[in-house]
CSV table of C-alpha atoms and ligand atoms in Angstrom, one decimal:
chain,number,residue,atom,x,y,z
A,1,MET,CA,25.6,34.9,-63.4
A,2,GLY,CA,27.3,35.7,-59.9
A,3,SER,CA,25.6,35.5,-56.5
A,4,ILE,CA,22.0,36.7,-56.1
A,5,GLU,CA,23.1,38.7,-53.1
A,6,GLY,CA,24.1,42.0,-54.1
A,7,PRO,CA,25.4,44.6,-51.4
A,8,VAL,CA,23.1,47.2,-49.7
A,9,TYR,CA,24.7,50.7,-49.7
A,10,THR,CA,24.1,53.5,-47.3
A,11,SER,CA,24.2,55.7,-50.3
A,12,VAL,CA,25.0,55.5,-54.1
A,13,LEU,CA,28.6,56.7,-53.2
A,14,ASP,CA,29.4,53.5,-51.9
A,15,GLY,CA,29.2,52.1,-55.2
A,16,VAL,CA,32.3,54.2,-56.4
A,17,GLY,CA,35.1,51.9,-57.3
A,18,ALA,CA,35.6,48.2,-57.3
A,19,THR,CA,34.9,48.0,-60.8
A,20,PRO,CA,35.0,44.7,-62.7
A,21,LEU,CA,37.5,43.8,-65.3
A,22,VAL,CA,36.3,42.2,-68.6
A,23,ARG,CA,38.3,40.1,-71.1
A,24,LEU,CA,38.4,41.0,-74.7
A,25,ASN,CA,37.5,37.8,-76.8
A,26,ARG,CA,37.4,38.8,-80.4
A,27,ILE,CA,39.5,41.9,-81.4
A,28,VAL,CA,42.7,40.9,-79.7
A,29,PRO,CA,45.4,40.0,-82.3
A,30,ALA,CA,46.2,36.3,-82.8
A,31,GLY,CA,49.3,35.4,-80.7
A,32,GLY,CA,49.1,38.5,-78.8
A,33,ALA,CA,48.8,39.1,-75.0
A,34,PRO,CA,45.3,38.9,-73.5
A,35,VAL,CA,43.7,42.2,-73.1
A,36,TRP,CA,41.5,42.9,-70.1
A,37,VAL,CA,39.6,46.2,-69.7
A,38,LYS,CA,38.8,48.1,-66.4
A,39,THR,CA,35.1,49.0,-66.8
A,40,GLU,CA,35.2,52.4,-65.2
A,41,TRP,CA,31.6,53.3,-66.6
A,42,ALA,CA,30.4,50.9,-63.9
A,43,ASN,CA,30.9,53.6,-61.4
A,44,PRO,CA,27.4,54.9,-60.4
A,45,GLY,CA,28.0,58.4,-62.1
A,46,GLY,CA,29.1,56.5,-65.2
A,47,SER,CA,32.9,57.2,-65.4
A,48,VAL,CA,36.2,56.9,-63.9
A,49,LYS,CA,36.0,60.5,-62.7
A,50,ASP,CA,33.5,59.4,-59.8
A,51,ARG,CA,36.6,58.0,-57.9
A,52,ALA,CA,38.4,61.5,-57.9
A,53,ALA,CA,35.1,63.5,-57.5
A,54,LEU,CA,34.3,61.8,-54.3
A,55,ALA,CA,37.9,61.7,-53.1
A,56,MET,CA,38.3,65.5,-53.5
A,57,VAL,CA,35.2,66.2,-51.9
A,58,LEU,CA,35.8,64.0,-48.8
A,59,ASP,CA,39.3,65.5,-48.6
A,60,ALA,CA,37.9,69.1,-48.8
A,61,GLU,CA,35.4,68.3,-46.0
A,62,GLN,CA,38.2,66.8,-43.8
A,63,ARG,CA,40.4,70.0,-44.5
A,64,GLY,CA,37.4,72.2,-43.7
A,65,VAL,CA,37.6,73.9,-47.0
A,66,LEU,CA,34.3,72.9,-48.1
A,67,ARG,CA,31.5,73.3,-45.4
A,68,PRO,CA,27.7,72.6,-45.2
A,69,GLY,CA,25.7,74.8,-47.4
A,70,GLY,CA,28.8,75.3,-49.7
A,71,THR,CA,28.9,75.2,-53.6
A,72,ILE,CA,31.2,72.8,-55.2
A,73,VAL,CA,32.6,74.5,-58.5
A,74,GLU,CA,34.7,72.8,-61.4
A,75,GLY,CA,35.7,73.1,-64.7
A,76,SER,CA,35.3,69.9,-66.6
A,77,SER,CA,34.8,68.5,-70.1
A,78,GLY,CA,31.8,66.8,-68.4
A,79,ASN,CA,32.7,63.6,-66.4
A,80,THR,CA,34.4,65.3,-63.3
A,81,GLY,CA,31.4,67.6,-63.3
A,82,ILE,CA,28.8,64.6,-63.3
A,83,GLY,CA,30.8,62.9,-60.6
A,84,LEU,CA,30.9,66.1,-58.5
A,85,ALA,CA,27.1,66.8,-59.2
A,86,MET,CA,26.3,63.4,-57.9
A,87,VAL,CA,28.4,63.6,-54.8
A,88,ALA,CA,27.0,67.2,-54.3
A,89,ALA,CA,23.4,65.6,-54.5
A,90,VAL,CA,24.1,63.1,-52.0
A,91,ARG,CA,26.0,65.4,-49.4
A,92,GLY,CA,23.8,68.5,-49.8
A,93,TYR,CA,25.9,71.0,-51.8
A,94,ALA,CA,25.1,73.2,-54.7
A,95,CYS,CA,27.2,72.5,-57.7
A,96,ILE,CA,28.4,74.7,-60.6
A,97,VAL,CA,30.2,73.2,-63.6
A,98,VAL,CA,32.0,75.2,-66.4
A,99,ALA,CA,32.2,73.1,-69.4
A,100,PRO,CA,33.5,73.7,-72.9
A,101,GLU,CA,30.9,74.2,-75.6
A,102,ARG,CA,32.0,71.3,-77.5
A,103,THR,CA,30.8,69.0,-74.6
A,104,THR,CA,28.5,66.4,-75.9
A,105,ALA,CA,24.6,67.4,-75.4
A,106,GLU,CA,24.1,64.3,-73.5
A,107,LYS,CA,26.8,65.2,-70.9
A,108,ILE,CA,25.3,68.7,-70.5
A,109,ALA,CA,21.9,67.2,-70.0
A,110,LEU,CA,23.2,64.8,-67.4
A,111,LEU,CA,24.9,67.5,-65.4
A,112,ARG,CA,21.6,69.4,-65.3
A,113,ALA,CA,19.8,66.2,-64.4
A,114,TYR,CA,21.8,65.8,-61.1
A,115,GLY,CA,20.9,69.5,-60.4
A,116,ALA,CA,24.2,71.2,-61.4
A,117,GLU,CA,24.1,74.6,-62.9
A,118,VAL,CA,26.1,74.4,-66.2
A,119,VAL,CA,28.1,77.3,-67.4
A,120,LEU,CA,29.3,77.0,-71.1
A,121,THR,CA,32.4,78.6,-72.4
A,122,PRO,CA,34.3,78.4,-75.7
A,123,GLY,CA,36.5,75.4,-75.6
A,124,LEU,CA,39.4,76.3,-78.1
A,125,VAL,CA,40.8,79.5,-76.5
A,126,PRO,CA,44.4,80.5,-75.2
A,127,ARG,CA,45.1,79.4,-71.8
A,128,GLU,CA,45.3,83.0,-70.8
A,129,ASP,CA,41.9,83.9,-72.0
A,130,PRO,CA,39.4,84.7,-69.2
A,131,ARG,CA,36.9,82.3,-70.7
A,132,HIS,CA,39.3,79.4,-70.6
A,133,VAL,CA,37.4,76.6,-68.6
A,134,VAL,CA,40.0,76.8,-65.8
A,135,ASN,CA,40.1,80.5,-65.5
A,136,LEU,CA,36.3,80.9,-65.5
A,137,ALA,CA,35.6,78.2,-62.9
A,138,THR,CA,38.5,79.8,-60.7
A,139,ARG,CA,36.8,83.1,-60.8
A,140,ILE,CA,33.3,81.8,-60.2
A,141,ALA,CA,34.5,79.9,-57.1
A,142,GLU,CA,36.1,82.9,-55.6
A,143,GLU,CA,33.0,85.0,-56.5
A,144,THR,CA,30.4,82.4,-55.0
A,145,PRO,CA,29.8,82.6,-51.2
A,146,GLY,CA,30.9,79.2,-49.7
A,147,GLY,CA,32.4,78.2,-53.2
A,148,TRP,CA,35.0,75.7,-53.4
A,149,LEU,CA,37.0,74.9,-56.7
A,150,ALA,CA,37.7,71.1,-56.9
A,151,ASP,CA,40.6,71.9,-59.0
A,152,GLN,CA,41.1,68.4,-60.5
A,153,TYR,CA,44.1,69.5,-62.4
A,154,GLY,CA,46.1,70.6,-59.0
A,155,ASN,CA,44.4,68.5,-56.5
A,156,PRO,CA,46.5,65.7,-55.2
A,157,ALA,CA,43.4,63.7,-54.1
A,158,ASN,CA,42.9,63.0,-57.8
A,159,PRO,CA,45.8,61.0,-58.5
A,160,ASP,CA,46.0,59.5,-55.0
A,161,VAL,CA,42.6,58.0,-55.0
A,162,HIS,CA,44.0,55.9,-58.1
A,163,THR,CA,47.1,55.0,-56.1
A,164,ALA,CA,44.9,53.9,-53.3
A,165,THR,CA,42.0,52.2,-55.2
A,166,THR,CA,42.4,51.7,-59.0
A,167,GLY,CA,46.0,50.5,-59.0
A,168,PRO,CA,45.5,47.8,-56.1
A,169,GLU,CA,42.1,46.6,-57.7
A,170,ILE,CA,43.8,45.8,-61.1
A,171,TRP,CA,46.8,44.1,-59.2
A,172,ALA,CA,44.4,42.0,-57.0
A,173,GLN,CA,42.1,41.2,-60.0
A,174,THR,CA,44.7,39.8,-62.3
A,175,GLY,CA,46.3,38.0,-59.4
A,176,GLY,CA,49.5,39.9,-59.9
A,177,ARG,CA,49.7,38.7,-63.5
A,178,ILE,CA,49.3,42.2,-65.2
A,179,THR,CA,52.3,43.0,-67.1
A,180,HIS,CA,51.2,46.3,-69.1
A,181,LEU,CA,48.8,49.1,-68.0
A,182,VAL,CA,47.4,51.2,-70.7
A,183,ALA,CA,45.6,54.6,-69.9
A,184,GLY,CA,44.9,57.8,-71.3
A,185,ALA,CA,45.6,61.1,-69.7
A,186,GLY,CA,43.2,64.2,-69.2
A,187,THR,CA,44.3,65.5,-65.9
A,188,GLY,CA,46.5,62.7,-65.7
A,189,GLY,CA,45.2,61.5,-62.5
A,190,THR,CA,44.2,58.1,-63.5
A,191,ILE,CA,47.5,57.1,-65.2
A,192,THR,CA,49.7,58.9,-62.4
A,193,GLY,CA,48.0,57.2,-59.5
A,194,THR,CA,47.3,53.8,-60.9
A,195,GLY,CA,50.6,53.8,-62.7
A,196,HIS,CA,52.7,54.7,-59.5
A,197,HIS,CA,51.0,51.7,-57.7
A,198,LEU,CA,51.6,49.2,-60.6
A,199,HIS,CA,55.1,50.4,-61.2
A,200,GLU,CA,56.0,49.2,-57.6
A,201,HIS,CA,55.0,45.7,-59.0
A,202,GLY,CA,57.3,46.1,-62.2
A,203,VAL,CA,54.3,46.7,-64.6
A,204,THR,CA,55.0,48.7,-67.7
A,205,VAL,CA,53.0,51.8,-68.0
A,206,VAL,CA,51.9,52.9,-71.4
A,207,ALA,CA,50.2,56.1,-72.0
A,208,ALA,CA,47.6,56.3,-74.9
A,209,ASP,CA,47.6,59.8,-76.5
A,210,PRO,CA,45.6,61.3,-79.6
A,211,GLU,CA,48.3,61.8,-82.2
A,212,THR,CA,48.2,65.5,-82.1
A,213,SER,CA,48.1,65.8,-78.5
A,214,ARG,CA,51.1,67.9,-76.8
A,215,TYR,CA,51.5,65.1,-74.0
A,216,GLY,CA,52.8,62.7,-76.6
A,217,GLY,CA,54.7,65.3,-78.7
A,218,GLY,CA,52.1,66.3,-81.3
A,219,ASP,CA,51.6,69.8,-82.6
A,220,GLY,CA,48.6,70.3,-80.2
A,221,SER,CA,46.0,70.8,-82.9
A,222,PRO,CA,42.5,69.9,-82.2
A,223,TYR,CA,41.3,66.0,-82.4
A,224,ASN,CA,38.2,64.3,-81.9
A,225,VAL,CA,38.7,62.4,-78.6
A,226,GLU,CA,37.1,64.0,-75.6
A,227,ALA,CA,38.4,64.5,-72.3
A,228,VAL,CA,42.0,63.1,-72.9
A,229,GLY,CA,45.2,64.6,-74.4
A,230,HIS,CA,46.3,68.1,-74.4
A,231,TYR,CA,45.2,70.7,-76.8
A,232,LEU,CA,47.3,73.9,-77.5
A,233,HIS,CA,45.9,77.0,-78.7
A,234,PRO,CA,48.5,78.8,-80.9
A,235,LEU,CA,48.1,81.9,-79.1
A,236,THR,CA,48.7,80.4,-75.5
A,237,GLU,CA,51.7,82.2,-74.1
A,238,GLN,CA,52.5,79.7,-71.5
A,239,ASP,CA,51.6,76.0,-72.1
A,240,VAL,CA,50.4,74.9,-68.4
A,241,TRP,CA,50.3,71.0,-67.9
A,242,PRO,CA,48.2,69.6,-65.1
A,243,ALA,CA,50.2,69.6,-61.7
A,244,VAL,CA,48.8,66.2,-60.8
A,245,TYR,CA,50.2,64.7,-64.0
A,246,ASP,CA,53.6,63.0,-63.4
A,247,THR,CA,54.5,62.7,-66.9
A,248,GLY,CA,57.5,60.4,-66.0
A,249,VAL,CA,55.2,57.7,-64.9
A,250,ALA,CA,54.7,56.2,-68.4
A,251,ASP,CA,57.3,54.1,-69.7
A,252,ARG,CA,56.2,55.0,-73.1
A,253,THR,CA,53.4,56.7,-75.1
A,254,GLU,CA,51.4,55.1,-77.9
A,255,ARG,CA,50.2,58.0,-80.1
A,256,VAL,CA,46.8,56.8,-81.7
A,257,PRO,CA,45.2,58.7,-84.9
A,258,ASP,CA,41.4,59.6,-84.3
A,259,GLY,CA,40.6,57.3,-87.1
A,260,GLU,CA,42.1,54.2,-85.4
A,261,THR,CA,40.7,55.1,-82.2
A,262,LEU,CA,36.9,55.8,-83.4
A,263,ARG,CA,37.1,52.5,-85.6
A,264,THR,CA,38.2,50.8,-82.4
A,265,VAL,CA,35.1,52.2,-80.6
A,266,ARG,CA,32.8,50.9,-83.1
A,267,ARG,CA,34.6,47.4,-83.1
A,268,LEU,CA,34.2,47.3,-79.2
A,269,ALA,CA,30.4,47.8,-79.5
A,270,ARG,CA,29.9,45.6,-82.4
A,271,GLU,CA,32.2,42.6,-81.6
A,272,GLU,CA,32.8,42.8,-77.9
A,273,GLY,CA,29.4,44.2,-76.8
A,274,LEU,CA,31.3,47.1,-75.1
A,275,LEU,CA,29.5,50.5,-75.7
A,276,VAL,CA,32.3,52.8,-74.5
A,277,GLY,CA,33.5,56.4,-75.2
A,278,ALA,CA,36.3,57.6,-77.5
A,279,SER,CA,39.0,57.7,-74.7
A,280,ALA,CA,38.3,54.0,-73.9
A,281,GLY,CA,38.7,53.4,-77.9
A,282,LEU,CA,42.0,55.2,-77.7
A,283,ALA,CA,43.1,53.0,-74.6
A,284,VAL,CA,42.2,49.7,-76.3
A,285,ALA,CA,43.6,50.9,-79.6
A,286,ALA,CA,47.0,51.2,-78.0
A,287,ALA,CA,46.4,48.2,-75.8
A,288,LEU,CA,45.9,46.2,-79.1
A,289,ARG,CA,49.2,47.4,-80.3
A,290,VAL,CA,50.9,46.3,-77.0
A,291,SER,CA,49.4,43.1,-77.1
A,292,ALA,CA,50.8,42.3,-80.3
A,293,GLU,CA,54.2,43.2,-79.1
A,294,ALA,CA,54.0,41.5,-75.6
A,295,GLY,CA,53.1,38.1,-76.9
A,296,PRO,CA,51.1,35.4,-75.1
A,297,ASP,CA,52.9,35.6,-71.8
A,298,GLY,CA,51.9,39.1,-71.3
A,299,LEU,CA,48.5,40.5,-69.7
A,300,VAL,CA,47.6,44.0,-70.9
A,301,VAL,CA,44.9,45.9,-68.8
A,302,ALA,CA,43.5,49.1,-70.4
A,303,VAL,CA,41.4,51.7,-68.3
A,304,LEU,CA,37.9,52.3,-70.1
A,305,PRO,CA,36.9,55.6,-68.5
A,306,ASP,CA,33.3,55.9,-69.7
A,307,SER,CA,30.4,54.5,-71.4
A,308,GLY,CA,29.3,55.2,-75.2
A,309,ARG,CA,25.8,56.3,-74.0
A,310,ILE,CA,26.9,59.9,-73.6
A,311,TYR,CA,28.2,59.9,-77.2
A,312,LEU,CA,25.4,58.7,-79.1
A,313,SER,CA,25.3,62.0,-81.1
A,314,LYS,CA,28.8,61.8,-82.0
A,315,TYR,CA,31.0,58.4,-82.1
A,316,PHE,CA,28.0,56.3,-82.8
A,317,ASP,CA,26.2,58.7,-85.2
A,318,ASP,CA,27.0,57.4,-88.7
A,319,ALA,CA,26.2,60.9,-90.2
A,320,TRP,CA,28.8,62.6,-87.8
A,321,LEU,CA,31.2,59.9,-88.6
A,322,THR,CA,30.7,60.2,-92.3
A,323,THR,CA,30.8,64.0,-92.6
A,324,LEU,CA,34.0,64.1,-90.7
A,325,GLY,CA,35.6,61.6,-93.1
A,326,PHE,CA,35.9,58.7,-90.6
A,327,LEU,CA,33.2,56.4,-92.3
A,328,ASP,CA,32.0,55.6,-95.9
A,329,ALA,CA,28.4,56.0,-96.8
A,330,PRO,CA,26.8,52.9,-97.7
A,331,GLU,CA,26.1,53.7,-101.3
A,332,GLY,CA,28.4,55.6,-103.9
A,333,PRO,CA,29.4,57.4,-105.8
A,334,LEU,CA,31.5,58.8,-102.9
A,335,VAL,CA,33.0,62.1,-102.8
A,336,ARG,CA,36.6,60.5,-103.3
A,337,ASP,CA,35.3,58.6,-106.4
A,338,VAL,CA,34.1,61.9,-108.0
A,339,LEU,CA,37.4,63.8,-107.1
A,340,GLY,CA,39.5,61.1,-108.4
A,341,ALA,CA,42.8,59.8,-106.9
A,342,SER,CA,45.3,62.5,-105.7
A,343,GLU,CA,48.0,62.6,-103.0
A,344,PRO,CA,46.5,64.2,-99.8
A,345,GLY,CA,48.1,67.6,-99.2
A,346,LEU,CA,46.7,71.0,-98.3
A,347,THR,CA,48.6,74.0,-99.4
A,348,VAL,CA,48.1,76.6,-96.7
A,349,VAL,CA,49.5,79.9,-95.4
A,350,PRO,CA,49.6,80.8,-91.4
A,351,ALA,CA,47.4,83.6,-90.4
A,352,THR,CA,50.6,85.3,-89.1
A,353,ALA,CA,52.1,85.5,-92.5
A,354,THR,CA,52.4,88.9,-94.2
A,355,VAL,CA,50.1,89.4,-97.3
A,356,ASP,CA,53.1,89.7,-99.4
A,357,GLU,CA,54.1,86.2,-98.1
A,358,ALA,CA,50.8,84.9,-99.0
A,359,ARG,CA,50.9,86.5,-102.4
A,360,ALA,CA,54.0,84.5,-103.0
A,361,VAL,CA,52.4,81.3,-102.0
A,362,LEU,CA,49.5,82.0,-104.2
A,363,ASP,CA,51.8,82.7,-107.2
A,364,GLY,CA,51.4,79.4,-109.2
A,365,TYR,CA,48.7,77.9,-106.9
A,366,THR,CA,45.7,76.8,-108.8
A,367,GLY,CA,43.2,75.7,-106.1
A,368,PRO,CA,39.9,77.8,-105.8
A,369,ALA,CA,41.2,79.5,-102.7
A,370,LEU,CA,44.0,79.3,-100.3
A,371,PRO,CA,43.3,78.2,-96.8
A,372,VAL,CA,44.7,80.4,-93.9
A,373,VAL,CA,45.4,78.4,-90.8
A,374,GLN,CA,46.5,79.0,-87.2
A,375,PRO,CA,50.2,79.3,-87.0
A,376,ARG,CA,51.8,76.0,-85.7
A,377,ALA,CA,55.3,74.8,-85.9
A,378,THR,CA,54.7,71.8,-87.9
A,379,SER,CA,55.3,70.5,-91.6
A,380,ALA,CA,51.8,68.8,-91.7
A,381,THR,CA,50.3,68.4,-94.9
A,382,THR,CA,46.6,67.8,-93.4
A,383,TRP,CA,45.0,70.2,-91.0
A,384,ALA,CA,42.3,69.8,-88.2
A,385,VAL,CA,39.4,71.9,-89.3
A,386,PRO,CA,39.1,74.2,-86.3
A,387,ASP,CA,42.7,75.3,-87.3
A,388,VAL,CA,41.5,76.6,-90.8
A,389,VAL,CA,40.5,80.1,-89.9
A,390,GLY,CA,39.4,81.1,-93.4
A,391,THR,CA,40.7,81.6,-97.1
A,392,ILE,CA,42.1,84.0,-99.4
A,393,THR,CA,42.5,84.5,-103.1
A,394,ALA,CA,44.6,86.7,-105.3
A,395,ALA,CA,41.5,88.7,-105.9
A,396,SER,CA,40.6,88.9,-102.2
A,397,LEU,CA,44.1,90.6,-101.6
A,398,ASP,CA,43.8,93.1,-104.4
A,399,GLY,CA,44.8,96.5,-103.1
A,400,VAL,CA,45.8,95.2,-99.8
A,401,ARG,CA,49.1,96.5,-98.2
A,402,GLY,CA,51.7,93.8,-98.1
A,403,ASP,CA,53.3,94.1,-94.7
A,404,GLY,CA,50.2,93.2,-92.5
A,405,PRO,CA,49.3,89.8,-91.2
A,406,VAL,CA,47.1,88.0,-93.9
A,407,GLY,CA,45.0,86.4,-91.2
A,408,THR,CA,42.9,89.8,-91.0
A,409,HIS,CA,42.0,89.5,-94.7
A,410,ALA,CA,40.8,85.9,-94.6
A,411,GLY,CA,37.2,85.2,-95.9
A,412,PRO,CA,34.8,82.8,-94.2
A,413,VAL,CA,35.8,79.3,-93.0
A,414,PRO,CA,35.0,77.1,-96.1
A,415,ALA,CA,32.3,74.2,-95.7
A,416,ALA,CA,33.6,70.7,-95.5
A,417,VAL,CA,32.8,67.3,-96.8
A,418,GLY,CA,33.8,63.7,-95.6
A,419,HIS,CA,35.7,61.9,-98.5
A,420,GLY,CA,33.3,58.8,-97.8
A,421,GLU,CA,30.2,60.8,-98.1
A,422,ASN,CA,27.8,60.1,-100.8
A,423,ALA,CA,28.5,62.8,-103.4
A,424,ASP,CA,25.1,63.7,-104.1
A,425,ALA,CA,24.2,63.9,-100.6
A,426,ALA,CA,27.1,66.1,-100.0
A,427,ARG,CA,26.2,68.4,-102.6
A,428,GLU,CA,22.7,68.7,-101.2
A,429,ARG,CA,24.0,69.2,-97.8
A,430,LEU,CA,26.1,72.0,-99.0
A,431,SER,CA,23.6,73.7,-100.7
A,432,GLY,CA,21.7,74.0,-97.5
A,433,ASN,CA,24.7,75.2,-95.8
A,434,GLU,CA,25.6,78.8,-95.7
A,435,SER,CA,29.3,78.6,-94.6
A,436,GLY,CA,31.4,79.6,-97.5
A,437,ALA,CA,28.6,80.6,-99.5
A,438,GLY,CA,29.4,84.3,-99.2
A,439,PHE,CA,33.0,83.8,-100.0
A,440,ALA,CA,34.4,86.7,-101.9
A,441,GLY,CA,34.8,86.0,-105.5
A,442,GLY,CA,33.2,82.6,-105.0
A,443,CYS,CA,30.0,83.0,-106.8
A,444,GLY,CA,28.9,83.8,-110.3
A,445,SER,CA,30.9,81.8,-112.7
A,446,GLY,CA,30.9,78.2,-113.9
A,447,ALA,CA,28.2,75.7,-113.4
A,448,GLY,CA,25.9,77.8,-110.9
A,449,PRO,CA,25.7,79.9,-107.9
A,450,GLY,CA,28.5,79.0,-105.5
A,451,SER,CA,30.1,76.3,-107.9
A,452,GLU,CA,33.5,78.0,-107.2
A,453,ASP,CA,33.1,78.4,-103.5
A,454,PRO,CA,36.0,76.4,-101.7
A,455,VAL,CA,35.2,73.1,-100.0
A,456,LEU,CA,37.5,71.3,-97.6
A,457,VAL,CA,37.7,67.4,-98.0
A,458,LEU,CA,38.2,65.6,-94.8
A,459,VAL,CA,39.7,62.3,-94.1
A,460,ASP,CA,39.6,61.1,-90.4
A,461,GLY,CA,38.6,64.4,-89.2
A,462,ARG,CA,41.4,66.4,-91.0
A,463,ALA,CA,41.3,68.6,-94.1
A,464,VAL,CA,43.4,67.0,-96.8
A,465,HIS,CA,42.3,68.8,-100.0
A,466,LEU,CA,40.4,72.1,-101.0
A,467,VAL,CA,38.5,71.8,-103.9
A,468,SER,CA,35.6,73.9,-105.4
A,469,ARG,CA,32.0,72.9,-105.0
A,470,GLY,CA,31.6,72.3,-108.7
A,471,ASP,CA,34.3,69.7,-108.4
A,472,LEU,CA,31.8,67.6,-106.5
A,473,GLY,CA,29.8,67.0,-109.7
B,501,PLP,C1,35.9,60.1,-70.8
B,501,PLP,C2,37.2,60.5,-70.0
B,501,PLP,N1,38.3,59.8,-70.3
B,501,PLP,C3,39.7,60.0,-69.8
B,501,PLP,C4,39.7,61.0,-68.7
B,501,PLP,C5,41.0,61.3,-68.2
B,501,PLP,O1,41.2,60.9,-66.9
B,501,PLP,P1,42.1,61.7,-66.2
B,501,PLP,O2,41.7,63.1,-65.9
B,501,PLP,O3,42.3,60.8,-64.8
B,501,PLP,O4,43.3,61.6,-66.9
B,501,PLP,C6,38.5,61.8,-68.5
B,501,PLP,C7,38.6,62.7,-67.6
B,501,PLP,O5,37.7,63.6,-67.3
B,501,PLP,C8,37.4,61.4,-69.1
B,501,PLP,O6,36.3,62.1,-68.8
């Protein structure tokens, strides 16, 4: 325990920054470099984004673009919005946050608890779509009298606050012994600002990125780590990266699959007593790789952006993890036991292929239906579930003209099961699940209603097989 004398703040905003570093004790590889983590959930609004939120507001006040009685508007997957809502409460502004629909219920409740108005919008839309988070927030800011768009993606106050605070804090807290910084990038503000400062001291900067994120060279398909990486909608015409992200700041990138990230999140809670979000798990998973490589003379610091408390319904919910194929049920038979071993690999046809091209793929294909997917330049054999837009069969294309895109003829998106779900529980879940039940040609034969309905089998959040419901036993 430290001193009994804590500070007295003039407002909660004095508590932003100066977060502790904590040494990891049990999950660091033997012979690896020590890994210390920057506990950014210790900020009063609960995340690293308090720093950027406060800095952007103070800067806007100073420049006279945010005036008394004004309204702070931002597009945010949650934490920047929460930080801004907290700052708005203290400094007397209204606050409107535009958030993607997939944002966890806990984050949305927090925004409302701080008094912010929350506008939900679909998350997986092309960048040019007026419903895109940034486009909608920009419009609302323009239409709101006294509205000011914080613009974390383009506002230099975002990275600058990390150059001024996060970087120097880490350098001082490690006594100048840090050799590697590991951080994820959403807007890129944290890694850009912190990285620039620590680069001046010769520290190696490592970006941690979800495996399919565009930042690290992935195909841009959806992943299950909130608030970091860069998703690309296939219909986006011009892929815009945040202006504040200096992608040259990282000496290298560690691309981490979601399974490794989420298993690290669980280990951090159970073996280190650190309840953190998935972007923190991503950073630590990358830091453990760096530690093994750097050896005992290194000192790795990973930035842990937020707490796991706002993800209890996701990353810490066993049912959520199991149905997505990240975790095995405690008792079998598991779905994969019932299905038997086979090489993962999903035969697909892109939605932009012609009907005739799809017919050629169907020729000789033996599955219950052929998944139609978002067009992506990839040779992937596994697919992110939101990228599966529906399915077709030879029968469903009967009499259809051959030259149009097959996507317009796809039936409903199939239901999905995790490969480690208990098979009986999965069957029961599907029988109460209407998704796929109305699939054309899916009913009426075999062991019962719907036994021919297509079902995706997921491993670590990605579809690896398509089977029929009857195959599950
Ligand atoms: C949980 C979480 N992790 C990581 C980040 C990424 O931080 P930055 O925008 O500074 O790159 C954010 C940003 O909102 C976040 O909310």
